[in-house]
Amino acid sequence: MVTVFCCFQSYVYSQEVNPKISKDTLKIGVKDSLVTKSIDTIAKPKEILEDIIDHSADSLIKQDIKNNKILMYKNAHVHYKDIDLTAGYIEINNNTNVVTAKGIKDSVGVYQEKPIFKQGNEETKQDSIVFNFKTEKAKIWGLQTEQQGVIIKGETTKKENDSTIFVRNIKFTTSEKENPDYYIKTNKAKIVPNKKLVIGVSNLVISDVPTPLFLPFAYIPLTKGTMSGFLMPTWGENNQQGYFLQNGGYYLAINDYVDLAVLGDVYTNGSWGIRTESNYAVRYKFSGSFSFRYENLINSLRGLSDYSRTTNYNIRWNHSQDTKASPNSRFSASVNMGSSKYYRQSLNEYNSNAFLNNTLSSSISYYKKFVGTPFNLSLSVTHSQNTNTESIIMSLPSLQINMDRIYPFVSKTGAKKNALQKLGVTYSLKGDNKINTSDKFFLKKEMFNNAKSGIQQNATFSTNMKLFKFFTLSPSANYKEVWNFDKISKTYNATENTIVTDTISGFNAFREYSAGVSLTTTIYGMFKFKKGRLQAIRHVMRPSISYGYKPDFSNYYESVQQSADPNDILEYSPFANGLYGSPSKSLSNSLNFSLNNTLEAKVMPKDSTDAKPEKITLINNLNLSASYNMAADSLKWSPVRMTAGTDFFNKKLNLNINATLDPYAINASGVRINTFNINNGGSLFRLTNAGLTMNYSLSSKKSKGKTSKQQQNANANNSDGIFGDNLNVSNRINNNEDSESKTKKAKLYNATFPWTLKLAYSLNYINTNRQNEISSNSLMFSGDIDLTPKWKVGFSSGYDIKNQGFSYTQLRFSRDLDSWKLNFNWVPFGTRQTYYFFIGVKSSMLSDLKYDKRQVPDRRLF
């Protein structure tokens, strides 16, 4: 039912302001109103309401004409402009423009169908409400609303026409339960939707028990999106630096594209640290993150024997370009550089991967494809750092120009029918400026003293042709030219009886070329079975034999007298210090052999109704390779190298094996001699190296399913499993997983315990010099189990079987407390022995409502 109140109200008004108008409106001489329109001398009153009011109800709609009211009962609904009101009972008073709404009681006395008031994007739920359509003021009892994730429950509420809300006896919480897990209780507050929330004296109540935590006043912004604010620190203590506050600072939301967080650490012994973190993103163009960390650390106290002081820093930058931004060019960066001892000495760095790895690497690259040509350009700056030796190798910069394979003799139609038409040519140019330095001279002028530059060009020519239908013959030729900008010159100093080495600047070059041909084919073998589920086994062999020839380029070598004897001559390469090595000195005339094998089986499924057989891989690869150098005067055969890999148990167990087999014997000193091992009283081959790796992954049926993006990234970076999780700070809680997953419900019966287990085993054997020993033998394992739908336990560890000791071990405990979250990470022993405890509210709006404590490992700084 729809009623237009504005017209009804106008009619009543006109009757009241003209009570003495004569009932006889007919007069002689008055013109026919159909011919001449009379002028109404009474001004039309202004409409009290500006829009039409729609209303409806399921049970009863009663119009009280005497009191000018409308009463609606059961699922009543009123709509006016952007205001929408539903309730069990609604009363509209047209005289006062006031709407009263409240719930109704069912047959058992339960109060239901409480009023729900919507205005624009704001929605509130209450026990009862009185609202004026004209002034848009309201008075509410039992208010319940949500502002940016914060649930607000008020006893008495007054709403002004500018949408400002005043509330008394209020509870603020993020718990969605009828009886919330916790709430902040205050006597009065002011709410400006989507702008701010101002509250008076407040008290934290947990499980309806007041705590001694009071807040005199609070100002909470309710703006949408990111906002600036302070980040509360974490506190703790250790034996060397004393008490500390970590990760406290300020978060600055600069704009929609970039933010900045400035964090600091303070220790009672005088140590301190500072960290800046920034994320940026422009949709459809690029995104990235940047962080800089600096620490000034003091060990022990000044005046004691173990007192020391050190500074460490670390720079990280990741930048990626959207593929849609520029299809023919891209810019990317992945930087991780700093002090070699940063990850081992830092008191606020818990990246397990970086700590256990002894290398840091960086790369900044730009790629450009020249459309319409076969050429592309790549310009990069790279950095490689060994944290054990503190050596740093940088390429500043590295330029590479590549030409895609072109076919100069292809037919006009593009067909490649013969060997000449299939002849392809590739070209590449690489230029490098490399710097080899150390932590001591990094970013100082001394780091450029040993810089080296050079250019290398390569051109390849290759084609292929069919031979006897089943064989593929592939001839090839290679040309290499190396440009250096200095060379070494050696002279004999007869006075001191030494060789003097000088570096002479200038352009120098050498050239090499080689040729080869390979013959390959594929052999298929099939063995069929007539009985049983096993139908057939297929064996695929890909043998290959190749011949390579490379001339002797000893003409580039020079000689120098190295002693008083003029016949004592030493040959050396002037290009020995070049980036790309020296020319080959000896003739290479060799045959290379390789054999690749795969083994597959066809098995019928257990369900006989399914007629399609299942293909199972028995051996993924079994590769054998060796070579024979016809130009060598001895030891012409190279060792045979073997690799093999396969999967078991529906690809849950991955097995890889490698071995090196030497056909030659060794003498008493462990040196290879030109005698076959079988002729020396041994076997056909001598096993010199062998390795075995196994990876096994198990999980319960309950835990099978799609892997989240966070987990996929973690697995790709190997941050879980062997090394465990990083102990990151919790200033800003990551709610991605919480927001994506639904609330878990516990089952009283038929309980399940989802779990995962990852095992990794590694074994290496060495016998190059009759050592006959196992060089490494270790087992690594990790996993997690959901003891209940809200309790989760995880672990990561390993055992060194050879040295008989546990490797890096981490235990993780997590508890979902609905609106709260509890985490406890513990490294029980080792150099990184530590723990981190956190309990806090999940909602980002109240993320500072938390308690966390961390123990920093007692790391010595020298």
mmCIF file with all atom_site columns, N, CA, C and O in Angstrom, residues 298-312:
data_model
loop_
_atom_site.group_PDB
_atom_site.id
_atom_site.type_symbol
_atom_site.label_atom_id
_atom_site.label_alt_id
_atom_site.label_comp_id
_atom_site.label_asym_id
_atom_site.label_entity_id
_atom_site.label_seq_id
_atom_site.pdbx_PDB_ins_code
_atom_site.Cartn_x
_atom_site.Cartn_y
_atom_site.Cartn_z
_atom_site.occupancy
_atom_site.B_iso_or_equiv
_atom_site.pdbx_formal_charge
_atom_site.auth_seq_id
_atom_site.auth_comp_id
_atom_site.auth_asym_id
_atom_site.auth_atom_id
_atom_site.pdbx_PDB_model_num
ATOM 1  N N  . ILE A 1 298 ? 75.405 -2.011 21.133 1.00 0.00 ? 298 ILE A N  1
ATOM 2  C CA . ILE A 1 298 ? 76.440 -2.080 22.164 1.00 0.00 ? 298 ILE A CA 1
ATOM 3  C C  . ILE A 1 298 ? 76.284 -3.387 22.904 1.00 0.00 ? 298 ILE A C  1
ATOM 4  O O  . ILE A 1 298 ? 75.183 -3.758 23.324 1.00 0.00 ? 298 ILE A O  1
ATOM 5  N N  . ASN A 1 299 ? 77.378 -4.093 23.052 1.00 0.00 ? 299 ASN A N  1
ATOM 6  C CA . ASN A 1 299 ? 77.368 -5.356 23.782 1.00 0.00 ? 299 ASN A CA 1
ATOM 7  C C  . ASN A 1 299 ? 77.952 -5.136 25.176 1.00 0.00 ? 299 ASN A C  1
ATOM 8  O O  . ASN A 1 299 ? 79.026 -4.549 25.334 1.00 0.00 ? 299 ASN A O  1
ATOM 9  N N  . SER A 1 300 ? 77.227 -5.584 26.200 1.00 0.00 ? 300 SER A N  1
ATOM 10 C CA . SER A 1 300 ? 77.667 -5.476 27.588 1.00 0.00 ? 300 SER A CA 1
ATOM 11 C C  . SER A 1 300 ? 77.728 -4.002 28.018 1.00 0.00 ? 300 SER A C  1
ATOM 12 O O  . SER A 1 300 ? 77.032 -3.148 27.454 1.00 0.00 ? 300 SER A O  1
ATOM 13 N N  . LEU A 1 301 ? 78.556 -3.683 28.998 1.00 0.00 ? 301 LEU A N  1
ATOM 14 C CA . LEU A 1 301 ? 78.667 -2.332 29.550 1.00 0.00 ? 301 LEU A CA 1
ATOM 15 C C  . LEU A 1 301 ? 80.075 -1.791 29.361 1.00 0.00 ? 301 LEU A C  1
ATOM 16 O O  . LEU A 1 301 ? 81.056 -2.549 29.372 1.00 0.00 ? 301 LEU A O  1
ATOM 17 N N  . ARG A 1 302 ? 80.167 -0.485 29.175 1.00 0.00 ? 302 ARG A N  1
ATOM 18 C CA . ARG A 1 302 ? 81.461 0.147  28.977 1.00 0.00 ? 302 ARG A CA 1
ATOM 19 C C  . ARG A 1 302 ? 82.357 -0.071 30.205 1.00 0.00 ? 302 ARG A C  1
ATOM 20 O O  . ARG A 1 302 ? 81.938 0.107  31.344 1.00 0.00 ? 302 ARG A O  1
ATOM 21 N N  . GLY A 1 303 ? 83.591 -0.477 29.963 1.00 0.00 ? 303 GLY A N  1
ATOM 22 C CA . GLY A 1 303 ? 84.533 -0.753 31.027 1.00 0.00 ? 303 GLY A CA 1
ATOM 23 C C  . GLY A 1 303 ? 84.723 -2.226 31.307 1.00 0.00 ? 303 GLY A C  1
ATOM 24 O O  . GLY A 1 303 ? 85.742 -2.621 31.881 1.00 0.00 ? 303 GLY A O  1
ATOM 25 N N  . LEU A 1 304 ? 83.766 -3.067 30.867 1.00 0.00 ? 304 LEU A N  1
ATOM 26 C CA . LEU A 1 304 ? 83.906 -4.505 31.056 1.00 0.00 ? 304 LEU A CA 1
ATOM 27 C C  . LEU A 1 304 ? 84.709 -5.097 29.919 1.00 0.00 ? 304 LEU A C  1
ATOM 28 O O  . LEU A 1 304 ? 84.818 -4.534 28.818 1.00 0.00 ? 304 LEU A O  1
ATOM 29 N N  . SER A 1 305 ? 85.271 -6.293 30.167 1.00 0.00 ? 305 SER A N  1
ATOM 30 C CA . SER A 1 305 ? 86.163 -6.914 29.182 1.00 0.00 ? 305 SER A CA 1
ATOM 31 C C  . SER A 1 305 ? 85.431 -7.328 27.915 1.00 0.00 ? 305 SER A C  1
ATOM 32 O O  . SER A 1 305 ? 86.035 -7.382 26.836 1.00 0.00 ? 305 SER A O  1
ATOM 33 N N  . ASP A 1 306 ? 84.135 -7.647 28.006 1.00 0.00 ? 306 ASP A N  1
ATOM 34 C CA . ASP A 1 306 ? 83.398 -8.094 26.826 1.00 0.00 ? 306 ASP A CA 1
ATOM 35 C C  . ASP A 1 306 ? 82.656 -6.951 26.133 1.00 0.00 ? 306 ASP A C  1
ATOM 36 O O  . ASP A 1 306 ? 81.764 -7.188 25.325 1.00 0.00 ? 306 ASP A O  1
ATOM 37 N N  . TYR A 1 307 ? 83.018 -5.722 26.448 1.00 0.00 ? 307 TYR A N  1
ATOM 38 C CA . TYR A 1 307 ? 82.351 -4.569 25.831 1.00 0.00 ? 307 TYR A CA 1
ATOM 39 C C  . TYR A 1 307 ? 82.760 -4.471 24.358 1.00 0.00 ? 307 TYR A C  1
ATOM 40 O O  . TYR A 1 307 ? 83.927 -4.600 23.998 1.00 0.00 ? 307 TYR A O  1
ATOM 41 N N  . SER A 1 308 ? 81.775 -4.241 23.496 1.00 0.00 ? 308 SER A N  1
ATOM 42 C CA . SER A 1 308 ? 82.045 -4.039 22.066 1.00 0.00 ? 308 SER A CA 1
ATOM 43 C C  . SER A 1 308 ? 80.928 -3.196 21.480 1.00 0.00 ? 308 SER A C  1
ATOM 44 O O  . SER A 1 308 ? 79.833 -3.082 22.050 1.00 0.00 ? 308 SER A O  1
ATOM 45 N N  . ARG A 1 309 ? 81.197 -2.639 20.331 1.00 0.00 ? 309 ARG A N  1
ATOM 46 C CA . ARG A 1 309 ? 80.237 -1.762 19.663 1.00 0.00 ? 309 ARG A CA 1
ATOM 47 C C  . ARG A 1 309 ? 80.318 -1.989 18.159 1.00 0.00 ? 309 ARG A C  1
ATOM 48 O O  . ARG A 1 309 ? 81.411 -2.136 17.609 1.00 0.00 ? 309 ARG A O  1
ATOM 49 N N  . THR A 1 310 ? 79.157 -2.023 17.517 1.00 0.00 ? 310 THR A N  1
ATOM 50 C CA . THR A 1 310 ? 79.130 -2.255 16.078 1.00 0.00 ? 310 THR A CA 1
ATOM 51 C C  . THR A 1 310 ? 77.915 -1.582 15.473 1.00 0.00 ? 310 THR A C  1
ATOM 52 O O  . THR A 1 310 ? 76.937 -1.291 16.172 1.00 0.00 ? 310 THR A O  1
ATOM 53 N N  . THR A 1 311 ? 77.995 -1.319 14.180 1.00 0.00 ? 311 THR A N  1
ATOM 54 C CA . THR A 1 311 ? 76.863 -0.755 13.440 1.00 0.00 ? 311 THR A CA 1
ATOM 55 C C  . THR A 1 311 ? 76.562 -1.663 12.259 1.00 0.00 ? 311 THR A C  1
ATOM 56 O O  . THR A 1 311 ? 77.478 -2.193 11.612 1.00 0.00 ? 311 THR A O  1
ATOM 57 N N  . ASN A 1 312 ? 75.291 -1.849 11.990 1.00 0.00 ? 312 ASN A N  1
ATOM 58 C CA . ASN A 1 312 ? 74.837 -2.687 10.874 1.00 0.00 ? 312 ASN A CA 1
ATOM 59 C C  . ASN A 1 312 ? 73.723 -1.965 10.140 1.00 0.00 ? 312 ASN A C  1
ATOM 60 O O  . ASN A 1 312 ? 72.976 -1.170 10.730 1.00 0.00 ? 312 ASN A O  1
#
